Structures are given as structure tokens and as C-alpha cells.
mmCIF file of C-alpha atoms in Angstrom:
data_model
loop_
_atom_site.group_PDB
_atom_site.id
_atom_site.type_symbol
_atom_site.label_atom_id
_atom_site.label_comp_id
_atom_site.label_asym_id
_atom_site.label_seq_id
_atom_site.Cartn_x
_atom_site.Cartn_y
_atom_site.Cartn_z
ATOM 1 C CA UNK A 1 -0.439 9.169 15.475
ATOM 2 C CA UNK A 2 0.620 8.603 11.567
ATOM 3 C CA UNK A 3 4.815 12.819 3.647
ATOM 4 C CA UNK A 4 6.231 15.349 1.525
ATOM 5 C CA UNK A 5 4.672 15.616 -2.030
ATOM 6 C CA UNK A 6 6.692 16.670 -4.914
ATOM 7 C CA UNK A 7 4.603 19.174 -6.563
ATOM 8 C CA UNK A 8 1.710 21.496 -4.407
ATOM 9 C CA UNK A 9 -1.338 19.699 -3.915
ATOM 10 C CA UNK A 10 -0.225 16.060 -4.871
ATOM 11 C CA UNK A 11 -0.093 14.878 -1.215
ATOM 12 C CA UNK A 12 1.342 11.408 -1.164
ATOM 13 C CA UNK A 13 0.552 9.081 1.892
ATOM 14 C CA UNK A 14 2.064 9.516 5.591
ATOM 15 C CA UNK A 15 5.174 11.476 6.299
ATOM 16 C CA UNK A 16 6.397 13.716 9.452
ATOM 17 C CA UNK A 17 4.430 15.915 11.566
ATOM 18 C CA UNK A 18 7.579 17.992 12.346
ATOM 19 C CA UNK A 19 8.989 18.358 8.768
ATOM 20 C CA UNK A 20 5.300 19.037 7.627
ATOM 21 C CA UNK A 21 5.309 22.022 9.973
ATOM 22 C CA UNK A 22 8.452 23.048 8.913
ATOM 23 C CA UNK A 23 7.869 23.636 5.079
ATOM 24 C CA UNK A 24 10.945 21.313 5.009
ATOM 25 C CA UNK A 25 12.992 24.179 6.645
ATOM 26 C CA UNK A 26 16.113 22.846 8.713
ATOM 27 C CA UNK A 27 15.854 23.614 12.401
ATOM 28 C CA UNK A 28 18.504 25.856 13.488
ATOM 29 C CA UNK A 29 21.676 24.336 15.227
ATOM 30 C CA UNK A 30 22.412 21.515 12.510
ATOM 31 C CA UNK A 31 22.200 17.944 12.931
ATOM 32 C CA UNK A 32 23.725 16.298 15.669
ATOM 33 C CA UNK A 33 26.570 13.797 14.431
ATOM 34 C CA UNK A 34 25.769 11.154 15.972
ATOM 35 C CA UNK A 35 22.319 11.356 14.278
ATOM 36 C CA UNK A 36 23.278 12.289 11.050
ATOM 37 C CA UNK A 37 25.976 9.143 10.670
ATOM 38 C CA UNK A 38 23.426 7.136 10.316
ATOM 39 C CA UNK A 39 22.401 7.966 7.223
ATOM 40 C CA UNK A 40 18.995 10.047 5.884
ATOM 41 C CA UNK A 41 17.046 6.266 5.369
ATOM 42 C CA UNK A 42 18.577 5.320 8.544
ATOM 43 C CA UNK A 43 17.056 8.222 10.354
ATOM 44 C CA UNK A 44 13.878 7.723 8.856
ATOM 45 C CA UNK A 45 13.722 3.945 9.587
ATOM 46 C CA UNK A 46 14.719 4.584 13.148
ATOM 47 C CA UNK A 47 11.693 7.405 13.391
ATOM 48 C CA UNK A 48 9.308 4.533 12.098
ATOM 49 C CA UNK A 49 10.136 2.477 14.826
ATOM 50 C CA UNK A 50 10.372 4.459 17.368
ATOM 51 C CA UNK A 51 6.273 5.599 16.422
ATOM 52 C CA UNK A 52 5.140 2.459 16.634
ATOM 53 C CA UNK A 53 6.764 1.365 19.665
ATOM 54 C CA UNK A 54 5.640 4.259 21.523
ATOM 55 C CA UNK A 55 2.106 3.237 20.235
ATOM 56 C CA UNK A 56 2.991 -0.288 21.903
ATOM 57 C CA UNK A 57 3.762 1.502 24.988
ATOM 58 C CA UNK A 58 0.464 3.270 25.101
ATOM 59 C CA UNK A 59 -1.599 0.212 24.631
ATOM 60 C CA UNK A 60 0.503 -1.252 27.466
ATOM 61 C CA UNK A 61 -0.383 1.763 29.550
ATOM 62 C CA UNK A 62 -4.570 1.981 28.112
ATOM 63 C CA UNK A 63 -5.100 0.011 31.375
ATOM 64 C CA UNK A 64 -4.033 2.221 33.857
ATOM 65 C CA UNK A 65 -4.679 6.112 32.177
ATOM 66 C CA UNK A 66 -7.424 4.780 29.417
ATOM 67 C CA UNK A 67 -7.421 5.799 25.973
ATOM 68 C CA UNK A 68 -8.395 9.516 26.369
ATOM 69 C CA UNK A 69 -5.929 9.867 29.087
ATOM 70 C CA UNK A 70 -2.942 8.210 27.142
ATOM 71 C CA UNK A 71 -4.034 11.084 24.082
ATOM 72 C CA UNK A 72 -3.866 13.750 26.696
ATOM 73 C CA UNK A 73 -0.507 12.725 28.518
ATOM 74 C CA UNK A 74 1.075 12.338 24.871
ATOM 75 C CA UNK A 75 -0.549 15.576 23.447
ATOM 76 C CA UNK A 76 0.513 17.702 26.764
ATOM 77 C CA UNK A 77 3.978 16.529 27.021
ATOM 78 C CA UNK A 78 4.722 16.883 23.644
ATOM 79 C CA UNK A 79 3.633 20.482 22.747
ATOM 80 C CA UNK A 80 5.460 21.657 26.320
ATOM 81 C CA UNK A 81 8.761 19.896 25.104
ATOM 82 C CA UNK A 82 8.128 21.837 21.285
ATOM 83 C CA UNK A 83 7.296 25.119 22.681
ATOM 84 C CA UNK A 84 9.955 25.051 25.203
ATOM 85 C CA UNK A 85 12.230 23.863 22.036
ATOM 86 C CA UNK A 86 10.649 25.967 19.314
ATOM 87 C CA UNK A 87 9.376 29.173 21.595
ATOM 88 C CA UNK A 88 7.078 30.040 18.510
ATOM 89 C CA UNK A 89 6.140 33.858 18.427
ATOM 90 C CA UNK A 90 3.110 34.595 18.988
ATOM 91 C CA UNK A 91 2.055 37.939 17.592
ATOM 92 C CA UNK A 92 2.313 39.193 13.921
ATOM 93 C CA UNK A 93 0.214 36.558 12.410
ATOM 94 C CA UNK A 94 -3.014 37.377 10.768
ATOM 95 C CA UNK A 95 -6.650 35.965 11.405
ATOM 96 C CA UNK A 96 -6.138 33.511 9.063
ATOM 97 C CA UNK A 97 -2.690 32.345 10.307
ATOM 98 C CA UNK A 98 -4.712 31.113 13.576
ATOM 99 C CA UNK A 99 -7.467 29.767 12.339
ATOM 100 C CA UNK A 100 -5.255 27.345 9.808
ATOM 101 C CA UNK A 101 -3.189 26.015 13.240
ATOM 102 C CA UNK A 102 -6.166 25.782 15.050
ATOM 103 C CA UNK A 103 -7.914 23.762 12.479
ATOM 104 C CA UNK A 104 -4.351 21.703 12.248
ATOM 105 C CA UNK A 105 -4.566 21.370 16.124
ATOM 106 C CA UNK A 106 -8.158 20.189 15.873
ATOM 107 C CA UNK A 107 -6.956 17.199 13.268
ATOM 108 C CA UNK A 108 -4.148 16.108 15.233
ATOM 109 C CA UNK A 109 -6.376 15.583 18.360
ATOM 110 C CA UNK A 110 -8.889 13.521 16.271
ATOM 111 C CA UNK A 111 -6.173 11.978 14.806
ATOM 112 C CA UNK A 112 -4.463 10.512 17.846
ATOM 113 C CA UNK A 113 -8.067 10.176 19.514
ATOM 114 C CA UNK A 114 -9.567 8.218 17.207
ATOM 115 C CA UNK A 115 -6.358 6.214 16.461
ATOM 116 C CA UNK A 116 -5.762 5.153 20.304
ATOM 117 C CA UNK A 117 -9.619 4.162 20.755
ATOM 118 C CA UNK A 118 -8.828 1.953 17.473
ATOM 119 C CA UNK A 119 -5.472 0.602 19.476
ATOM 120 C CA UNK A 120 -7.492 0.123 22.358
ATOM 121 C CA UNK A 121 -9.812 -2.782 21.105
ATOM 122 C CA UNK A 122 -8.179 -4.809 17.494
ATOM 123 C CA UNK A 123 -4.363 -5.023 17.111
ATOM 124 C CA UNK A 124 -1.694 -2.558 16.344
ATOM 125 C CA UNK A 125 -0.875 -3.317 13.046
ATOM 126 C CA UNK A 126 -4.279 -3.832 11.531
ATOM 127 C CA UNK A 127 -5.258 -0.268 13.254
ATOM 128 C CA UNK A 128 -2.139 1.491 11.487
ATOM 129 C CA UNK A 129 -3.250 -0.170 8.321
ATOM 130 C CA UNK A 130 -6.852 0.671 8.317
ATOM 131 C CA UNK A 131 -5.383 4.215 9.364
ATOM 132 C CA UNK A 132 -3.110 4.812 6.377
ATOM 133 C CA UNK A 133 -6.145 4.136 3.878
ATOM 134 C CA UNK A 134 -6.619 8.242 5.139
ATOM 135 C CA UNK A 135 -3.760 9.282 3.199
ATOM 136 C CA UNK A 136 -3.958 7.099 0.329
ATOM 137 C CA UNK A 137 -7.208 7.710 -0.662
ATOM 138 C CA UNK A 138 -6.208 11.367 -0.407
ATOM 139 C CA UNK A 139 -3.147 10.363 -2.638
ATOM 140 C CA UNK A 140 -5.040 8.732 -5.020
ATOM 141 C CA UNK A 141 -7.779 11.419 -5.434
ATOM 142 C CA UNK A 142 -5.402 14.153 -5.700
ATOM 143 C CA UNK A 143 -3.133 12.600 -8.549
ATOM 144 C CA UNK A 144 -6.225 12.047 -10.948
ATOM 145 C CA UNK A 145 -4.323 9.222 -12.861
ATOM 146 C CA UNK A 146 -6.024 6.478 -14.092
ATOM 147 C CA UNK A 147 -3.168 4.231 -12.745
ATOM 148 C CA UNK A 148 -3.721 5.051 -9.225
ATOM 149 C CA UNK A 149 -7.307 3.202 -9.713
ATOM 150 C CA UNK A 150 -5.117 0.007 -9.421
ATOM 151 C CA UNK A 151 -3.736 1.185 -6.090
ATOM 152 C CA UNK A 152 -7.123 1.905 -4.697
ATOM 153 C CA UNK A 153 -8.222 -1.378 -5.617
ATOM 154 C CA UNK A 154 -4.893 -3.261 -4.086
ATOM 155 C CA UNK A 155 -5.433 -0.887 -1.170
ATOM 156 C CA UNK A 156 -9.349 -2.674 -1.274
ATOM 157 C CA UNK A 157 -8.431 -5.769 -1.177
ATOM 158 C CA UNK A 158 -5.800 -5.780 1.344
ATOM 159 C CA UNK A 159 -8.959 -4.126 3.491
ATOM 160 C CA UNK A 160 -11.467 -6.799 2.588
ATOM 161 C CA UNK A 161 -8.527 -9.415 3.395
ATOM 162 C CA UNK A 162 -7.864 -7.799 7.247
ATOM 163 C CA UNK A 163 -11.665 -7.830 7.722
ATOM 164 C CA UNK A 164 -12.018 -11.439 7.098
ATOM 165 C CA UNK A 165 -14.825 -10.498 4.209
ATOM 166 C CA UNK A 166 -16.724 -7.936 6.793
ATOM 167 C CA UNK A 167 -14.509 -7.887 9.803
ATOM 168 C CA UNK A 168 -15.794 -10.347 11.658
ATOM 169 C CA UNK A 169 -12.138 -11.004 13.253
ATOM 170 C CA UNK A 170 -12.061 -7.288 14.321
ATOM 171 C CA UNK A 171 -14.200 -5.426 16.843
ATOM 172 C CA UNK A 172 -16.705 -3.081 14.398
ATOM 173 C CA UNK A 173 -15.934 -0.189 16.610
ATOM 174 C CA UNK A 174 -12.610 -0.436 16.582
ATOM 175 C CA UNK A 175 -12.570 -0.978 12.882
ATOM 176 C CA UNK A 176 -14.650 2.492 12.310
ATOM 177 C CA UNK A 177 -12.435 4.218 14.736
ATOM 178 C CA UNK A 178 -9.003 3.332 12.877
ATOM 179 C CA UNK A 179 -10.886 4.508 9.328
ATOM 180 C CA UNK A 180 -12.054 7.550 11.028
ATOM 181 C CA UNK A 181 -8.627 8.154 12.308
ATOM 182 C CA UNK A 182 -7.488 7.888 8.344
ATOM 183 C CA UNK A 183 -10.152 10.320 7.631
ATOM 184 C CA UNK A 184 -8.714 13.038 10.781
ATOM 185 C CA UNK A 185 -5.074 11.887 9.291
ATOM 186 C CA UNK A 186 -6.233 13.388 5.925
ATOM 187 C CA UNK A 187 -7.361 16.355 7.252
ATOM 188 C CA UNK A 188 -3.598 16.756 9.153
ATOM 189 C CA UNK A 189 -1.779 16.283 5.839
ATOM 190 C CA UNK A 190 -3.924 18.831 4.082
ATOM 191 C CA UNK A 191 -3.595 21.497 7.420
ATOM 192 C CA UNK A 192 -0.193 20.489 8.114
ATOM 193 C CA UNK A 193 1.128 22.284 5.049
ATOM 194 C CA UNK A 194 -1.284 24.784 5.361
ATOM 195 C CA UNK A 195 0.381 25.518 8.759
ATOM 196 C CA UNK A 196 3.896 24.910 7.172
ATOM 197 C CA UNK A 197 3.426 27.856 4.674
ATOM 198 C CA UNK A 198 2.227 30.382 7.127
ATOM 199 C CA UNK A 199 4.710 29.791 10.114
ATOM 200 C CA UNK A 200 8.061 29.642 10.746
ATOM 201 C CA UNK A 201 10.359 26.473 11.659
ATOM 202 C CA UNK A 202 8.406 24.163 13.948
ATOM 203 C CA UNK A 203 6.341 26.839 15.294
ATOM 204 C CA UNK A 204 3.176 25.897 13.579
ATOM 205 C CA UNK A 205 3.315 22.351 14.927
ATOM 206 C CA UNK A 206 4.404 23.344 18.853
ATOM 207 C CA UNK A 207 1.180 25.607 18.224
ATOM 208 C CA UNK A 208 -1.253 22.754 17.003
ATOM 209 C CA UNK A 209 0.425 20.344 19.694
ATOM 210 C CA UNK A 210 -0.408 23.150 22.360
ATOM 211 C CA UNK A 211 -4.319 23.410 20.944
ATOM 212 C CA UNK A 212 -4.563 20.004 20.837
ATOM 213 C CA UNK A 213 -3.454 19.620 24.318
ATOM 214 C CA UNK A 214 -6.129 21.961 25.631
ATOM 215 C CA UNK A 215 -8.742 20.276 23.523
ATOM 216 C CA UNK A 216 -7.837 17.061 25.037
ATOM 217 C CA UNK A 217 -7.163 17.846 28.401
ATOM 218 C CA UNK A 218 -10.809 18.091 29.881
ATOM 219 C CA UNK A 219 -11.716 14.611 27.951
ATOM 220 C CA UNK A 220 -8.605 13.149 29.535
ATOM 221 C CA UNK A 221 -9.735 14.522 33.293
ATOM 222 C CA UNK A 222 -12.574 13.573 32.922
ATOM 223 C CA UNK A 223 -11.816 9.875 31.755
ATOM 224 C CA UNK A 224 -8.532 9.238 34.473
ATOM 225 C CA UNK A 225 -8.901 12.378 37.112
ATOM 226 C CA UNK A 226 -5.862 12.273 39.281
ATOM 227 C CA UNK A 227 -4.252 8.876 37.689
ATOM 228 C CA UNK A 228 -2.657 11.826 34.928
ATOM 229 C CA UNK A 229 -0.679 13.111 37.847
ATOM 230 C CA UNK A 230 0.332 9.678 39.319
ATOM 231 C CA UNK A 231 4.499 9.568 38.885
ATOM 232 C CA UNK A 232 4.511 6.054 37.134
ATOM 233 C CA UNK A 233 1.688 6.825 34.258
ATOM 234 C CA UNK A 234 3.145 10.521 34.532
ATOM 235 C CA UNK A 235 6.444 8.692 33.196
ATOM 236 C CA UNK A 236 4.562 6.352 30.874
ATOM 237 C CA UNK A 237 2.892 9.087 29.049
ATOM 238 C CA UNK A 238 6.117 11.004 28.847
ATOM 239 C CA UNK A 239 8.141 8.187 27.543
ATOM 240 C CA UNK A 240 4.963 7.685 25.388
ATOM 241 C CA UNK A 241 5.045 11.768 23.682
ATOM 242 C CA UNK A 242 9.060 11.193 23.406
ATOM 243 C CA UNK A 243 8.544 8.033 21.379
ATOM 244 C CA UNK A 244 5.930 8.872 18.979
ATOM 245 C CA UNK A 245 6.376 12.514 18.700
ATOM 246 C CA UNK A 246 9.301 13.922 19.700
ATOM 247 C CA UNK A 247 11.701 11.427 18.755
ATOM 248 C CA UNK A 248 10.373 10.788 15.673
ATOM 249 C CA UNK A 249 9.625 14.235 14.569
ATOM 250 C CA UNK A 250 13.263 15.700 15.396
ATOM 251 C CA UNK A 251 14.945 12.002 13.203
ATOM 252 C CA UNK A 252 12.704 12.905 10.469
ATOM 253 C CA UNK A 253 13.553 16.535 9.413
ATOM 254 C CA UNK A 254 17.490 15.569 9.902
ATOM 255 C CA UNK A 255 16.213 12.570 7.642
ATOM 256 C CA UNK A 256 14.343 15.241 5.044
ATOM 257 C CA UNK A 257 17.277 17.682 4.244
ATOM 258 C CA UNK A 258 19.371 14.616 2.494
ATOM 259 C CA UNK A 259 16.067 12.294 1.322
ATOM 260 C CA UNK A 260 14.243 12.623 -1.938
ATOM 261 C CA UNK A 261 10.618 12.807 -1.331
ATOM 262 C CA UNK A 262 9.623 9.876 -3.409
ATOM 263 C CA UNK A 263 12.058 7.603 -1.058
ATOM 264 C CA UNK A 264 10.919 8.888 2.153
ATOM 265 C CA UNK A 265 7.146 8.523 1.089
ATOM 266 C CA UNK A 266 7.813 5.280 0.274
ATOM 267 C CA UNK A 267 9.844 4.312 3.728
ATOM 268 C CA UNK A 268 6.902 5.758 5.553
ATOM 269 C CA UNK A 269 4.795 3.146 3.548
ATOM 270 C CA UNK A 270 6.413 0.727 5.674
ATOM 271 C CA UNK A 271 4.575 2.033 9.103
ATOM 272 C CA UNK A 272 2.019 -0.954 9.030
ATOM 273 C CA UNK A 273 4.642 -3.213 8.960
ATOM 274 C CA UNK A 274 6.470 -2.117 11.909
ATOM 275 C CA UNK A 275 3.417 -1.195 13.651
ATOM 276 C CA UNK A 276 2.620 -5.053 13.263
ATOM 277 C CA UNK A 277 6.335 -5.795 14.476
ATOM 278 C CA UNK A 278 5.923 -3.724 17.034
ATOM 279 C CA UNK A 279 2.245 -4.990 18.001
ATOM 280 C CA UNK A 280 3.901 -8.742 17.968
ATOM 281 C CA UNK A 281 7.147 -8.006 20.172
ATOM 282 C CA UNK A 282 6.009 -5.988 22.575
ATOM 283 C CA UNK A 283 1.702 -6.771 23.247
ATOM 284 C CA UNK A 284 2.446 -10.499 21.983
ATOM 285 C CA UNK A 285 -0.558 -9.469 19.011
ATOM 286 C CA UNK A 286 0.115 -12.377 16.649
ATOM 287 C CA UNK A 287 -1.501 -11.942 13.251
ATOM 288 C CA UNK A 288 -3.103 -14.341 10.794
ATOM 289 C CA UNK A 289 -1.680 -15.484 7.457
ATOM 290 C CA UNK A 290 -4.670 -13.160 5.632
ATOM 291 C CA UNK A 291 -4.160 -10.417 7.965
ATOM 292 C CA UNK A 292 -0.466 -10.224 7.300
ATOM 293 C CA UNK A 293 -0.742 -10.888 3.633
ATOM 294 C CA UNK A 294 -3.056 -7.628 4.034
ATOM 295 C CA UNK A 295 -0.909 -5.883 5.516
ATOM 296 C CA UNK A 296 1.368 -6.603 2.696
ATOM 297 C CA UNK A 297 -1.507 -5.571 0.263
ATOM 298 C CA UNK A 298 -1.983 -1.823 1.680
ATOM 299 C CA UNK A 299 1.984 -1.200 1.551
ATOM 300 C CA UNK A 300 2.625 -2.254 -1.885
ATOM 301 C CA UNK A 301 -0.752 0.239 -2.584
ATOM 302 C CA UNK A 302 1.519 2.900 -0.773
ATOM 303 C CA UNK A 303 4.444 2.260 -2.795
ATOM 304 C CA UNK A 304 2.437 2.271 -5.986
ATOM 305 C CA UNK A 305 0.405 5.882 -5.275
ATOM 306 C CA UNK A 306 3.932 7.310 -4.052
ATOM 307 C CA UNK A 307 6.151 6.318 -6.862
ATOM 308 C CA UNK A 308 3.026 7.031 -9.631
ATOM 309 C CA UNK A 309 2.316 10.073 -8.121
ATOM 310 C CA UNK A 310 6.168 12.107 -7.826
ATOM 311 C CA UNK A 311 7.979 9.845 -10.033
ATOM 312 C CA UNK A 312 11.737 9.100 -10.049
ATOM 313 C CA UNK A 313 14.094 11.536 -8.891
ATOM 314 C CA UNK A 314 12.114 14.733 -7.347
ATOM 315 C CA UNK A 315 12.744 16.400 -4.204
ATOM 316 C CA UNK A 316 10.288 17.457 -2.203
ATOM 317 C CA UNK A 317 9.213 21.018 -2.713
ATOM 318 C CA UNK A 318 6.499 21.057 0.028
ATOM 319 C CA UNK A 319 6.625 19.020 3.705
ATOM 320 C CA UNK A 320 3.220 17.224 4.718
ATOM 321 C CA UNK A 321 2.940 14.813 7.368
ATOM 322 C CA UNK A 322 3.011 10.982 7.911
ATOM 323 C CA UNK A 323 2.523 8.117 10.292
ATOM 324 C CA UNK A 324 4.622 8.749 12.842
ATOM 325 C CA UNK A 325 3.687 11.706 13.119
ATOM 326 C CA UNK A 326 1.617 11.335 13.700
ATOM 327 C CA UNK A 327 -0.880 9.431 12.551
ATOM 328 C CA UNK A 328 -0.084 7.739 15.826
#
């Protein structure tokens, strides 16, 4: 919970938290073998997956930690894992420098907030897909091409489809939560590279991760009290963080040094379909013919905006986040 854009301040729809933060910078140390053999769209496929199964793993766990406490084990072990990894410095950076990774901080809490109380009352897939209108709207406004009108309008009626005409077949609430998460996933994109032009490596991102932990920690307290500390959800939310934020971050910036940007937009297009996969093999969340044919809908819209937007060919220039990251 949840791309890199071709040319600065085109952003196309989801893409990495980690490579985001990283201006698209390698991490020190090169890639591992093992990783890099299978291939850059390899990598990134294997990232997708792992995001959305580690969102399958947190609805499993919703029960026992609730939805703020899931966000708070997820948020807490992943930014001590980065900053024990990254070790970001923290003096020489301006006034400015902070309040840009704060603000990033503040959009990935909302962002995984909103998205897990979405997760926690309609299906996975229809949540991710509601999620990723976020980025696409900011997509399509950014472009300013007539084309992209199209998009916005497949994008519309893949929406009206998963809503049955007005969402009857999905909970209201959790409905407005999954758009609002889209709207917080906006804001991350837009912050993201903010943060990515102004720090180092992965520093800005362990940063955000770290404020977003200490935003989050009270609400999750407050919500699950001494169930955080309890060894089996304590593993849960830890195998939860690895999953969708570790895991996934660390495949995708191997995946970004070899990938042109319009590709990898256009793979992390594919995130409501495997959040759906994900949603059927693991919670058993079957989905109707109209909501799959939705589904289907808001993708191709992704592929459109993305392949309108940087065209054939260009690399990415700028890093800005995406789905796994994220978004989720």
C-alpha cells in the first residue's frame, strides 16, 4: 500500500516506493544474482505479487491486530528494517528537506490506513482497483492530452461496472475508503519524488517509513494494546512489512536499472489483477463476471494513460512510486 514518469511532472500510475525514493539511483552493493537472473520484468512481476499477497496476509490477520494495528505492525517493521539497511544521515538537510519527507511520511500512513480499512470490509481486488483510480486520475490530469479523456472514461466505466451502478454489492464505507486511499496514493507519488530529489539512496523513504511509524503507532495502541507485542501477530505483521514493503521495494529498483519506464508502468498496471488473484487464492474472495470484467476495464485505462503519456522507448528520468509500494 500501491511509477516512474518519463519526463518531470508527467507522473504515470503506480510504481515503487523504494525506487521512487531513490531518484532511480542503484543501491550500493549490486544486485544479487540470484535476483537479477530472473530478468528486470521478472523482478517486477515477482514484486507485484509478493504486494498483494502480503495484503492477503493482512486481511487474514485484521481479526486478531485490527486494521490500525496491521498499518502499525507493517509501518514499524518496515522503516526499522530500512533504517537499519539504509542508516540515512540525518543532519545537513535544510528546513525544507524535512518538511517534504514528513509530508511524504504523512501520505504513506494515509495511504496504507485508508487502504487496509478498505481491505477490511469489500474484497481485495476491487479495493486495489478503486485505489489505483488515485494515480490515474493524477496521470491523466498531468498529461493534458485530449486522448487521455478516453482513459478516464474506460477508467469510469470499469468503476460504475464494480459498483453494480452505485455500489450496492460493496460496503459504501469501504468503497470511500479505497478512493480516499487513491487520493493519499496521489499525494505519495507527487512527495515521493519530491523526497527522491532531495535525499540520497533510500534514505528519504526509511525516513517517511520511520514518520509514518510514529504517526501510526498511538492509533495502533490504542486499537490492539498489547496484542502488537503478542509473538504470533508480532510474526504476522513482520511477514506482513517483508511482503508488501520490503520485498517488493528491494525487487523493484534491481527491476528499474534494466526496465524502460513505459514497461514497468505498464506491469504495475497489472496490480488489480493480482490483487484479485491474490484476494481469490488465499481469502477464497470470488468475484462476479461484472466485477472482473471491471477490473479488466481500469487496467486497460492504465495501459492506455501509461503508453499515451511516455510513449515508446523512454527511460525513466525521474522514480515515483506505485502499488506495491505501496499503495498497499
Amino acid at each position: 500500500m500501491s511509477t516512474p514518469s518519463a519526463t518531470p511532472g508527467t507522473p504515470t500510475p503506480p510504481a515503487p516506493a523504494a525506487a521512487q525514493a531513490t531518484g532511480g539511483t542503484p543501491a550500493p552493493g549490486g544486485a544479487p544474482g540470484r535476483w537479477g537472473s530472473l530478468g528486470p520484468v521478472g523482478l517486477v512481476l515477482a514484486g507485484g505479487v509478493s504486494v498483494q499477497f502480503g495484503a492477503a496476509l493482512a486481511v487474514s490477520l485484521m481479526p486478531r491486530a485490527g486494521a490500525l494495528g496491521v498499518v502499525t505492525l507493517r509501518l514499524v517493521v518496515a522503516a526499522v528494517v530500512l533504517l537499519l539497511v539504509c542508516r540515512p544521515r540525518l543532519r545537513g538537510h535544510s528546513r525544507a528537506d524535512w518538511g517534504t519527507v514528513v509530508v511524504f511520511g504523512i501520505a504513506m500512513a494515509g495511504m496504507n490506513g485508508l487502504f487496509y480499512q478498505a481491505v477490511d470490509r469489500i474484497p481485495l481486488g476491487p479495493a486495489v482497483t478503486l485505489e489505483v483510480l488515485g494515480p490515474l486520475a493524477l496521470s491523466v490530469l498531468a498529461s493534458r492530452r485530449a486522448v487521455n479523456l478516453i482513459w478516464a472514461a474506460l477508467a469510469l466505466a470499469g468503476v460504475f461496472l464494480l459498483g453494480g451502478g452505485g455500489f450496492d454489492g460493496l460496503d459504501p464505507a469501504g468503497a470511500a475508503f479505497a478512493l480516499g486511499a487513491g487520493v493519499m496514493w496521489a499525494a505519495y507519488i507527487v512527495f515521493s519524488a519530491r523526497t527522491g530529489r532531495r535525499f540520497p539512496q533510500a534514505d528519504g523513504l526509511a525516513l517517511a517509513m520511520a514518520v509514518g511509524a510514529v504517526l501510526f503507532l498511538p492509533l495502533g495502541i490504542a486499537e490492539s494494546g498489547a496484542e502488537l507485542v503478542d509473538p504470533v501477530t508480532l510474526a504476522l505483521g513482520a511477514g506482513v512489512a517483508l511482503l508488501s514493503s520490503v520485498l517488493p521495494y528491494t525487487l523493484e529498483l534491481l527491476a528499474l536499472r534494466r526496465l524502460p519506464a513505459p514497461t514497468f508502468a505498464i506491469l504495475m498496471s497489472l496490480e488489480p489483477g493480482l490483487a484479485a488473484a491474490a484476494g481469490f487464492l488465499i481469502l477464497d474472495q470470488a468475484l462476479s463476471a461484472g466485477q472482473s470484467a471491471a477490473i479488466a476495464l481500469v487496467i486497460a485505462a492504465s495501459m492506455g494513460a501509461v503508453r499515451t503519456q511516455v510513449g515508446p522507448g523512454k527511460r525513466a528520468e525521474r522514480a515515483l512510486p506505485g502499488p506495491g509500494a505501496d499503495g498497499q
